[in-house]
Structures are given as structure tokens and as C-alpha cells.
PDB file of C-alpha atoms and ligand atoms in Angstrom:
ATOM      1  CA  MET A  23      -2.493   3.240   2.061  1.00 61.00           C
ATOM      2  CA  ALA A  24      -0.648   4.106   5.285  1.00 79.00           C
ATOM      3  CA  THR A  25      -2.583   6.332   7.689  1.00 92.00           C
ATOM      4  CA  SER A  26      -0.943   9.219   9.531  1.00 96.00           C
ATOM      5  CA  PRO A  27       0.286   8.483  13.044  1.00 98.00           C
ATOM      6  CA  VAL A  28      -1.632  10.036  15.942  1.00 98.00           C
ATOM      7  CA  LEU A  29       0.222  11.300  18.993  1.00 98.00           C
ATOM      8  CA  TYR A  30      -1.535  11.654  22.347  1.00 98.00           C
ATOM      9  CA  PHE A  31       0.116  14.486  24.220  1.00 98.00           C
ATOM     10  CA  ALA A  32      -0.258  17.287  26.755  1.00 96.00           C
ATOM     11  CA  PRO A  33       1.756  20.521  26.663  1.00 95.00           C
ATOM     12  CA  GLY A  34       4.897  20.686  28.793  1.00 94.00           C
ATOM     13  CA  THR A  35       5.040  16.927  29.330  1.00 96.00           C
ATOM     14  CA  CYS A  36       7.688  14.497  28.120  1.00 98.00           C
ATOM     15  CA  ALA A  37       5.473  13.912  25.079  1.00 98.00           C
ATOM     16  CA  ARG A  38       7.322  16.959  23.714  1.00 98.00           C
ATOM     17  CA  VAL A  39      10.237  14.674  22.828  1.00 98.00           C
ATOM     18  CA  SER A  40       8.090  12.456  20.602  1.00 98.00           C
ATOM     19  CA  LEU A  41       6.292  15.506  19.231  1.00 98.00           C
ATOM     20  CA  THR A  42       9.626  17.025  18.209  1.00 98.00           C
ATOM     21  CA  ALA A  43      10.607  13.771  16.508  1.00 98.00           C
ATOM     22  CA  LEU A  44       7.400  13.851  14.440  1.00 98.00           C
ATOM     23  CA  GLU A  45       8.047  17.485  13.506  1.00 98.00           C
ATOM     24  CA  GLU A  46      11.604  16.598  12.486  1.00 98.00           C
ATOM     25  CA  ILE A  47      10.299  13.792  10.243  1.00 98.00           C
ATOM     26  CA  GLY A  48       8.056  16.259   8.445  1.00 97.00           C
ATOM     27  CA  GLU A  49       5.427  13.724   7.352  1.00 97.00           C
ATOM     28  CA  PRO A  50       1.751  14.398   8.159  1.00 98.00           C
ATOM     29  CA  PHE A  51       0.650  13.411  11.669  1.00 98.00           C
ATOM     30  CA  GLU A  52      -2.213  14.173  13.989  1.00 98.00           C
ATOM     31  CA  THR A  53      -2.308  15.007  17.669  1.00 98.00           C
ATOM     32  CA  ARG A  54      -4.858  14.393  20.400  1.00 97.00           C
ATOM     33  CA  LEU A  55      -4.655  16.766  23.324  1.00 97.00           C
ATOM     34  CA  LEU A  56      -5.295  15.207  26.723  1.00 96.00           C
ATOM     35  CA  VAL A  57      -6.610  17.483  29.474  1.00 95.00           C
ATOM     36  CA  PHE A  58      -4.968  16.208  32.654  1.00 93.00           C
ATOM     37  CA  MET A  59      -7.008  18.591  34.823  1.00 91.00           C
ATOM     38  CA  LYS A  60     -10.170  16.904  33.534  1.00 93.00           C
ATOM     39  CA  GLY A  61      -8.701  13.435  34.038  1.00 94.00           C
ATOM     40  CA  ASP A  62      -8.615  12.567  30.322  1.00 95.00           C
ATOM     41  CA  HIS A  63      -5.588  10.368  31.028  1.00 96.00           C
ATOM     42  CA  ARG A  64      -7.681   8.176  33.331  1.00 96.00           C
ATOM     43  CA  ALA A  65     -10.746   8.038  31.075  1.00 97.00           C
ATOM     44  CA  PRO A  66     -11.650   4.658  29.536  1.00 98.00           C
ATOM     45  CA  ASP A  67     -11.151   6.019  26.002  1.00 97.00           C
ATOM     46  CA  PHE A  68      -7.521   6.795  26.664  1.00 98.00           C
ATOM     47  CA  LEU A  69      -6.856   3.768  28.870  1.00 98.00           C
ATOM     48  CA  ALA A  70      -7.895   1.683  25.876  1.00 98.00           C
ATOM     49  CA  VAL A  71      -4.984   3.331  24.015  1.00 98.00           C
ATOM     50  CA  ASN A  72      -2.480   3.240  26.886  1.00 98.00           C
ATOM     51  CA  PRO A  73      -3.501   1.249  29.964  1.00 98.00           C
ATOM     52  CA  SER A  74      -0.759   3.072  31.941  1.00 98.00           C
ATOM     53  CA  GLY A  75      -2.646   6.351  31.505  1.00 98.00           C
ATOM     54  CA  LYS A  76       0.448   8.242  30.422  1.00 97.00           C
ATOM     55  CA  VAL A  77       1.537  10.368  27.503  1.00 98.00           C
ATOM     56  CA  PRO A  78       3.067   9.995  25.009  1.00 98.00           C
ATOM     57  CA  ALA A  79       1.237   7.271  23.119  1.00 98.00           C
ATOM     58  CA  LEU A  80       1.572   6.944  19.367  1.00 98.00           C
ATOM     59  CA  VAL A  81      -1.086   5.187  17.326  1.00 98.00           C
ATOM     60  CA  THR A  82       0.302   4.004  13.992  1.00 98.00           C
ATOM     61  CA  ASP A  83      -0.966   1.848  11.131  1.00 97.00           C
ATOM     62  CA  GLU A  84       1.158  -0.942  12.629  1.00 97.00           C
ATOM     63  CA  GLY A  85      -0.158  -0.640  16.181  1.00 98.00           C
ATOM     64  CA  THR A  86       0.104   1.542  19.274  1.00 98.00           C
ATOM     65  CA  ILE A  87       3.427   2.400  20.884  1.00 98.00           C
ATOM     66  CA  THR A  88       3.889   3.760  24.393  1.00 98.00           C
ATOM     67  CA  GLN A  89       7.030   4.978  26.183  1.00 98.00           C
ATOM     68  CA  ASN A  90       9.069   7.784  24.684  1.00 98.00           C
ATOM     69  CA  SER A  91      12.118   5.592  24.168  1.00 98.00           C
ATOM     70  CA  ALA A  92      10.135   2.986  22.214  1.00 98.00           C
ATOM     71  CA  ILE A  93       8.371   5.653  20.152  1.00 98.00           C
ATOM     72  CA  LEU A  94      11.690   7.339  19.329  1.00 98.00           C
ATOM     73  CA  TRP A  95      13.340   4.046  18.432  1.00 98.00           C
ATOM     74  CA  TYR A  96      10.410   3.123  16.188  1.00 98.00           C
ATOM     75  CA  LEU A  97      10.305   6.517  14.450  1.00 98.00           C
ATOM     76  CA  ALA A  98      14.081   6.503  13.898  1.00 98.00           C
ATOM     77  CA  ALA A  99      13.868   3.054  12.267  1.00 97.00           C
ATOM     78  CA  ARG A 100      10.720   3.765  10.250  1.00 97.00           C
ATOM     79  CA  TYR A 101      11.861   7.180   8.943  1.00 98.00           C
ATOM     80  CA  PRO A 102      15.645   6.748   8.609  1.00 98.00           C
ATOM     81  CA  GLU A 103      15.977   9.764   6.312  1.00 98.00           C
ATOM     82  CA  ALA A 104      15.007  12.031   9.262  1.00 98.00           C
ATOM     83  CA  GLU A 105      18.205  10.907  11.073  1.00 98.00           C
ATOM     84  CA  LEU A 106      16.604  10.997  14.499  1.00 98.00           C
ATOM     85  CA  LEU A 107      19.336   8.630  15.710  1.00 98.00           C
ATOM     86  CA  PRO A 108      22.467   7.224  14.080  1.00 98.00           C
ATOM     87  CA  ARG A 109      21.752   3.929  12.317  1.00 97.00           C
ATOM     88  CA  PRO A 110      23.223   1.160  14.471  1.00 97.00           C
ATOM     89  CA  SER A 111      25.427  -1.190  12.480  1.00 97.00           C
ATOM     90  CA  SER A 112      25.861  -3.838  15.184  1.00 98.00           C
ATOM     91  CA  PRO A 113      24.005  -5.139  18.245  1.00 98.00           C
ATOM     92  CA  MET A 114      26.544  -3.280  20.393  1.00 98.00           C
ATOM     93  CA  GLU A 115      25.846   0.064  18.701  1.00 98.00           C
ATOM     94  CA  ALA A 116      22.120  -0.536  19.104  1.00 98.00           C
ATOM     95  CA  ALA A 117      22.616  -1.343  22.790  1.00 98.00           C
ATOM     96  CA  GLU A 118      24.559   1.898  23.291  1.00 98.00           C
ATOM     97  CA  LEU A 119      21.757   3.965  21.768  1.00 98.00           C
ATOM     98  CA  ILE A 120      19.100   2.160  23.805  1.00 98.00           C
ATOM     99  CA  ALA A 121      21.183   2.801  26.922  1.00 98.00           C
ATOM    100  CA  GLN A 122      21.263   6.520  26.113  1.00 98.00           C
ATOM    101  CA  LEU A 123      17.497   6.669  25.548  1.00 98.00           C
ATOM    102  CA  SER A 124      16.941   4.716  28.763  1.00 98.00           C
ATOM    103  CA  HIS A 125      19.229   7.081  30.649  1.00 98.00           C
ATOM    104  CA  PHE A 126      16.783   9.878  29.896  1.00 98.00           C
ATOM    105  CA  SER A 127      13.564   7.934  30.386  1.00 98.00           C
ATOM    106  CA  ALA A 128      14.567   5.807  33.383  1.00 98.00           C
ATOM    107  CA  ASP A 129      17.262   7.832  35.193  1.00 98.00           C
ATOM    108  CA  LEU A 130      16.539  11.485  34.471  1.00 98.00           C
ATOM    109  CA  HIS A 131      12.759  11.572  34.010  1.00 98.00           C
ATOM    110  CA  PRO A 132      11.994  10.329  37.575  1.00 97.00           C
ATOM    111  CA  LEU A 133      14.284  13.086  38.917  1.00 97.00           C
ATOM    112  CA  VAL A 134      12.381  15.638  36.827  1.00 97.00           C
ATOM    113  CA  THR A 135       9.154  14.409  38.443  1.00 95.00           C
ATOM    114  CA  ARG A 136      10.643  14.845  41.919  1.00 94.00           C
ATOM    115  CA  ILE A 137      11.579  18.422  41.161  1.00 95.00           C
ATOM    116  CA  VAL A 138       8.508  19.460  39.185  1.00 93.00           C
ATOM    117  CA  MET A 139       5.601  17.773  40.892  1.00 80.00           C
ATOM    118  CA  PRO A 140       6.423  15.993  44.133  1.00 67.00           C
ATOM    119  CA  VAL A 141       2.980  16.880  45.587  1.00 72.00           C
ATOM    120  CA  PRO A 142       1.065  13.785  44.391  1.00 68.00           C
ATOM    121  CA  ILE A 143       3.716  11.482  45.873  1.00 71.00           C
ATOM    122  CA  VAL A 144       4.298  13.063  49.312  1.00 71.00           C
ATOM    123  CA  SER A 145       2.146  13.906  52.288  1.00 76.00           C
ATOM    124  CA  SER A 146       3.704  17.001  53.905  1.00 86.00           C
ATOM    125  CA  PRO A 147       5.472  20.253  52.891  1.00 86.00           C
ATOM    126  CA  GLU A 148       8.684  18.968  54.576  1.00 88.00           C
ATOM    127  CA  ALA A 149       8.596  15.719  52.621  1.00 88.00           C
ATOM    128  CA  GLU A 150       7.927  17.731  49.457  1.00 88.00           C
ATOM    129  CA  MET A 151      10.998  19.897  50.073  1.00 91.00           C
ATOM    130  CA  GLN A 152      13.117  16.844  50.780  1.00 92.00           C
ATOM    131  CA  LEU A 153      11.987  15.136  47.618  1.00 92.00           C
ATOM    132  CA  ARG A 154      12.680  18.252  45.518  1.00 94.00           C
ATOM    133  CA  GLU A 155      16.129  18.542  47.094  1.00 95.00           C
ATOM    134  CA  ASN A 156      16.825  14.872  46.491  1.00 95.00           C
ATOM    135  CA  GLY A 157      15.701  15.248  42.848  1.00 97.00           C
ATOM    136  CA  ALA A 158      17.904  18.329  42.379  1.00 98.00           C
ATOM    137  CA  GLN A 159      20.949  16.521  43.800  1.00 98.00           C
ATOM    138  CA  GLY A 160      20.417  13.524  41.551  1.00 98.00           C
ATOM    139  CA  LEU A 161      19.873  15.687  38.497  1.00 98.00           C
ATOM    140  CA  THR A 162      22.982  17.767  39.254  1.00 98.00           C
ATOM    141  CA  PHE A 163      25.054  14.578  39.390  1.00 98.00           C
ATOM    142  CA  HIS A 164      23.872  13.491  35.933  1.00 98.00           C
ATOM    143  CA  LEU A 165      23.981  16.963  34.355  1.00 98.00           C
ATOM    144  CA  ARG A 166      27.629  17.333  35.373  1.00 98.00           C
ATOM    145  CA  VAL A 167      28.449  14.349  33.166  1.00 98.00           C
ATOM    146  CA  ILE A 168      26.426  15.830  30.289  1.00 98.00           C
ATOM    147  CA  GLU A 169      28.038  19.261  30.761  1.00 98.00           C
ATOM    148  CA  GLN A 170      31.404  17.550  30.369  1.00 98.00           C
ATOM    149  CA  THR A 171      30.226  15.659  27.258  1.00 98.00           C
ATOM    150  CA  LEU A 172      29.248  18.964  25.643  1.00 98.00           C
ATOM    151  CA  ALA A 173      32.760  20.400  26.165  1.00 98.00           C
ATOM    152  CA  ASP A 174      33.912  19.412  22.671  1.00 98.00           C
ATOM    153  CA  ARG A 175      30.696  19.110  20.668  1.00 98.00           C
ATOM    154  CA  PRO A 176      27.484  20.998  19.916  1.00 98.00           C
ATOM    155  CA  TRP A 177      25.213  17.952  20.324  1.00 98.00           C
ATOM    156  CA  LEU A 178      25.215  14.955  22.657  1.00 98.00           C
ATOM    157  CA  LEU A 179      26.422  12.522  19.994  1.00 98.00           C
ATOM    158  CA  GLY A 180      28.833  14.880  18.257  1.00 98.00           C
ATOM    159  CA  GLU A 181      28.353  17.174  15.285  1.00 98.00           C
ATOM    160  CA  ARG A 182      24.813  16.034  14.470  1.00 98.00           C
ATOM    161  CA  TRP A 183      21.589  16.646  16.355  1.00 98.00           C
ATOM    162  CA  SER A 184      19.679  13.540  17.520  1.00 98.00           C
ATOM    163  CA  VAL A 185      16.449  13.024  19.473  1.00 98.00           C
ATOM    164  CA  LEU A 186      18.621  12.602  22.576  1.00 98.00           C
ATOM    165  CA  ASP A 187      19.240  16.342  22.352  1.00 98.00           C
ATOM    166  CA  SER A 188      15.512  16.965  22.440  1.00 98.00           C
ATOM    167  CA  TYR A 189      15.219  14.700  25.477  1.00 98.00           C
ATOM    168  CA  LEU A 190      17.877  16.778  27.224  1.00 98.00           C
ATOM    169  CA  GLY A 191      16.055  19.944  26.122  1.00 98.00           C
ATOM    170  CA  TRP A 192      12.831  18.749  27.733  1.00 98.00           C
ATOM    171  CA  VAL A 193      14.616  17.875  31.010  1.00 98.00           C
ATOM    172  CA  TRP A 194      16.227  21.322  31.041  1.00 98.00           C
ATOM    173  CA  PHE A 195      13.033  23.214  30.159  1.00 97.00           C
ATOM    174  CA  ARG A 196      10.958  21.374  32.732  1.00 97.00           C
ATOM    175  CA  THR A 197      13.374  21.586  35.661  1.00 97.00           C
ATOM    176  CA  THR A 198      14.747  25.105  35.201  1.00 98.00           C
ATOM    177  CA  GLY A 199      11.125  26.189  34.654  1.00 96.00           C
ATOM    178  CA  ALA A 200      10.331  24.695  38.072  1.00 94.00           C
ATOM    179  CA  GLY A 201      13.128  26.583  39.845  1.00 95.00           C
ATOM    180  CA  PHE A 202      16.070  24.174  39.454  1.00 97.00           C
ATOM    181  CA  ASP A 203      19.246  26.265  39.511  1.00 97.00           C
ATOM    182  CA  GLY A 204      21.072  25.457  36.287  1.00 97.00           C
ATOM    183  CA  SER A 205      23.646  28.236  36.565  1.00 98.00           C
ATOM    184  CA  GLU A 206      26.645  25.863  36.759  1.00 98.00           C
ATOM    185  CA  PHE A 207      25.618  24.255  33.445  1.00 98.00           C
ATOM    186  CA  SER A 208      26.460  26.935  30.901  1.00 98.00           C
ATOM    187  CA  ARG A 209      27.046  24.458  28.064  1.00 98.00           C
ATOM    188  CA  ILE A 210      23.669  22.812  28.618  1.00 98.00           C
ATOM    189  CA  GLY A 211      22.066  26.272  28.630  1.00 98.00           C
ATOM    190  CA  GLU A 212      23.767  27.032  25.301  1.00 98.00           C
ATOM    191  CA  HIS A 213      22.740  23.618  23.987  1.00 98.00           C
ATOM    192  CA  TYR A 214      19.128  24.461  24.872  1.00 98.00           C
ATOM    193  CA  ALA A 215      19.334  27.801  23.014  1.00 98.00           C
ATOM    194  CA  ARG A 216      20.823  25.977  19.986  1.00 98.00           C
ATOM    195  CA  LEU A 217      18.086  23.354  20.133  1.00 98.00           C
ATOM    196  CA  ASN A 218      15.353  25.996  20.104  1.00 98.00           C
ATOM    197  CA  GLU A 219      16.745  27.412  16.852  1.00 98.00           C
ATOM    198  CA  ARG A 220      15.745  24.260  14.979  1.00 98.00           C
ATOM    199  CA  PRO A 221      12.660  24.864  12.812  1.00 98.00           C
ATOM    200  CA  ALA A 222      11.094  21.560  13.931  1.00 98.00           C
ATOM    201  CA  VAL A 223      11.555  22.455  17.585  1.00 98.00           C
ATOM    202  CA  LYS A 224       9.989  25.867  16.935  1.00 98.00           C
ATOM    203  CA  ARG A 225       6.995  24.167  15.309  1.00 98.00           C
ATOM    204  CA  CYS A 226       6.682  21.785  18.228  1.00 97.00           C
ATOM    205  CA  ILE A 227       6.768  24.615  20.782  1.00 97.00           C
ATOM    206  CA  ALA A 228       4.227  26.620  18.750  1.00 97.00           C
ATOM    207  CA  ARG A 229       1.933  23.576  18.662  1.00 97.00           C
ATOM    208  CA  GLU A 230       2.241  23.168  22.423  1.00 96.00           C
ATOM    209  CA  ALA A 231       1.702  26.887  22.994  1.00 95.00           C
ATOM    210  CA  ALA A 232      -1.528  26.755  20.969  1.00 95.00           C
ATOM    211  CA  ALA A 233      -2.705  23.737  22.985  1.00 95.00           C
ATOM    212  CA  GLN A 234      -1.782  25.462  26.251  1.00 94.00           C
ATOM    213  CA  ALA A 235      -3.608  28.645  25.205  1.00 94.00           C
ATOM    214  CA  GLU A 236      -6.678  26.588  24.402  1.00 93.00           C
ATOM    215  CA  LEU A 237      -6.560  24.937  27.839  1.00 94.00           C
ATOM    216  CA  VAL A 238      -6.114  28.282  29.605  1.00 93.00           C
ATOM    217  CA  THR A 239      -9.098  29.731  27.701  1.00 93.00           C
ATOM    218  CA  ARG A 240     -11.189  26.764  28.806  1.00 92.00           C
ATOM    219  CA  GLY A 241      -9.991  27.212  32.421  1.00 92.00           C
ATOM    220  CA  LEU A 242      -8.238  23.853  32.288  1.00 91.00           C
ATOM    221  CA  ALA A 243      -4.624  24.912  32.857  1.00 86.00           C
ATOM    222  CA  PRO A 244      -2.823  27.540  34.931  1.00 80.00           C
ATOM    223  CA  ALA A 245      -2.005  30.660  32.876  1.00 77.00           C
ATOM    224  CA  HIS A 246       1.535  31.117  34.265  1.00 76.00           C
ATOM    225  CA  LEU A 247       3.087  28.013  32.620  1.00 73.00           C
ATOM    226  CA  LYS A 248       5.715  28.868  30.023  1.00 80.00           C
ATOM    227  CA  ASN A 249       6.385  26.873  26.863  1.00 80.00           C
ATOM    228  CA  VAL A 250      10.100  27.541  26.476  1.00 79.00           C
TER     229      VAL A 250
HETATM  230  N1  LIG B 312       8.250   6.188  31.063  1.00 84.35           N
HETATM  231  C1  LIG B 312       7.268   6.981  30.366  1.00 84.35           C
HETATM  232  C2  LIG B 312       6.837   8.112  31.283  1.00 84.35           C
HETATM  233  C3  LIG B 312       5.630   8.831  30.757  1.00 84.35           C
HETATM  234  C4  LIG B 312       5.111   9.830  31.796  1.00 84.35           C
HETATM  235  O1  LIG B 312       5.375   9.738  32.999  1.00 84.35           O
HETATM  236  N2  LIG B 312       4.323  10.784  31.289  1.00 84.35           N
HETATM  237  C5  LIG B 312       3.736  11.753  32.189  1.00 84.35           C
HETATM  238  C6  LIG B 312       3.845  13.146  31.606  1.00 84.35           C
HETATM  239  S1  LIG B 312       5.555  13.703  31.577  1.00 84.35           S
HETATM  240  C7  LIG B 312       2.262  11.420  32.364  1.00 84.35           C
HETATM  241  O2  LIG B 312       1.577  11.113  31.417  1.00 84.35           O
HETATM  242  N3  LIG B 312       1.783  11.469  33.600  1.00 84.35           N
HETATM  243  C8  LIG B 312       0.419  11.206  33.921  1.00 84.35           C
HETATM  244  C9  LIG B 312       0.288  10.187  34.990  1.00 84.35           C
HETATM  245  O3  LIG B 312       1.265   9.498  35.304  1.00 84.35           O
HETATM  246  O4  LIG B 312      -0.784  10.082  35.536  1.00 84.35           O
HETATM  247  C10 LIG B 312       7.865   7.525  29.064  1.00 84.35           C
HETATM  248  O5  LIG B 312       9.080   7.719  29.001  1.00 84.35           O
HETATM  249  O6  LIG B 312       7.123   7.711  28.090  1.00 84.35           O
END
């Protein structure tokens, strides 16, 4: 009998995208909360799951998958009825979808990191400001393209939601929550509001909020972090 998948996550991180996908699927799954402040992500137990020490990681009855884009691709193929992504009918269509996933994980995510937490990668307040500014400029460039895409459609791929929308939602939540000025991107703001109306997204945010509350109670996370 197949066992339920287990997602390693931490609230507010990019693991939210995979968590949303699991909520959208609606099949039973488990989560394991990693406490970054305690260094859980560098502990041998977790490094045995993901040697890169990063969330998300998904343990399935077929093996362990790391990297959001790989997890999303796997879940979309394994649970086609959840319609996480359109079903590619040719190598070209598959390549286009992989390019879109990679755009979020490889182009946008590093810019999010520059804006949200440049401290571990710089040595002075000036360098930190420069890195944030550089991240904001890069993100603005990419969000302008997305803002244009959303001119004639509610979701990134058209009339139907896909996990790409949740990836965009995480980028928006994380960066605007860290002070990025998103005022020129009204369509992306509306897209985010639309996204948060989805029952699966609500469940995902509630799950993260409960995890965050638990961490705050244990003194293992700052109390001011928001979940939406
Ligand atoms: N390319 C990876 C990035 C994963 C990643 O950077 N996760 C962050 C949280 S958003 C993390 O676990 N950081 C901990 C660390 O790097 O030490 C993916 O798309 O899954």
C-alpha cells in the first residue's frame, strides 16, 4: 500500500509552494517542521534527507525529491486529476512548463533572497543595502513582464490556476512582506488576493500559521512575521 508523502518545511519559506500543491491534491500527507533557528536544517537527520540542507524536501514511497520545481513536476504527473499544471502533449510543451518553473526557482527566488535576507551573504550595512537594491531592481524587471501577462487573464497560464500562480504568490508575499514596494504592480496584487481565496491556499496558510505560532511559543521564531 502506498504511504503518504512527507514534506519537510518551515513557515514563510519557498516550501509553501510545494505545501500548497499538496493541499490542492487533497490526498493525505504529513509534514515535518524544521526549526531553522535551532539549525535543524544542518542536523545530520535532515542532511540524510536532503544533503543541501534546504526545504522543501518531499519523501515519497518512490524516493525523496528536493527542489520545488522537481517536487511540483512530480506531483503534477503523479496526481494529474489535481491539475497542478497543464498536461504536456509534446516535448516542446514540457520544455515550456519546465522553463516557467525554472524562471521562478532559478531567476526569481535568488532575487527574493537578496531582498529578504541579504545579511548572511554580505559583510557590511552598505553592502546589505546594495544587495537589497540590486534584488529589488532585478525583481521589478521580471514583475513588469508578469504584470503585462496578467493584463488579459486571471492566472499566469490563462483561465485556470496552476502551481506557477502559487510560486508567484510566494514571491509576492515574501518580498512585499520585507518592504519591497509593489505599488506599480496592481494586477499582481489582485492576483495575490485571488490566490488567497482558494480553499487549498487558505489551508496551507493556516498550517503555516499554526507552525509559526508553535515556534513563537517555543521562542524559536520572531513574533512579528506575518503569514499572508
Ligand atoms: N532551489 C531550491 C531553493 C530552496 C531554498 O533555498 N530553500 C530555503 C528556504 S526558502 C532554505 O531552505 N534555506 C536554508 C539554507 O539555505 O540554509 C528550491 O527551489 O527548492
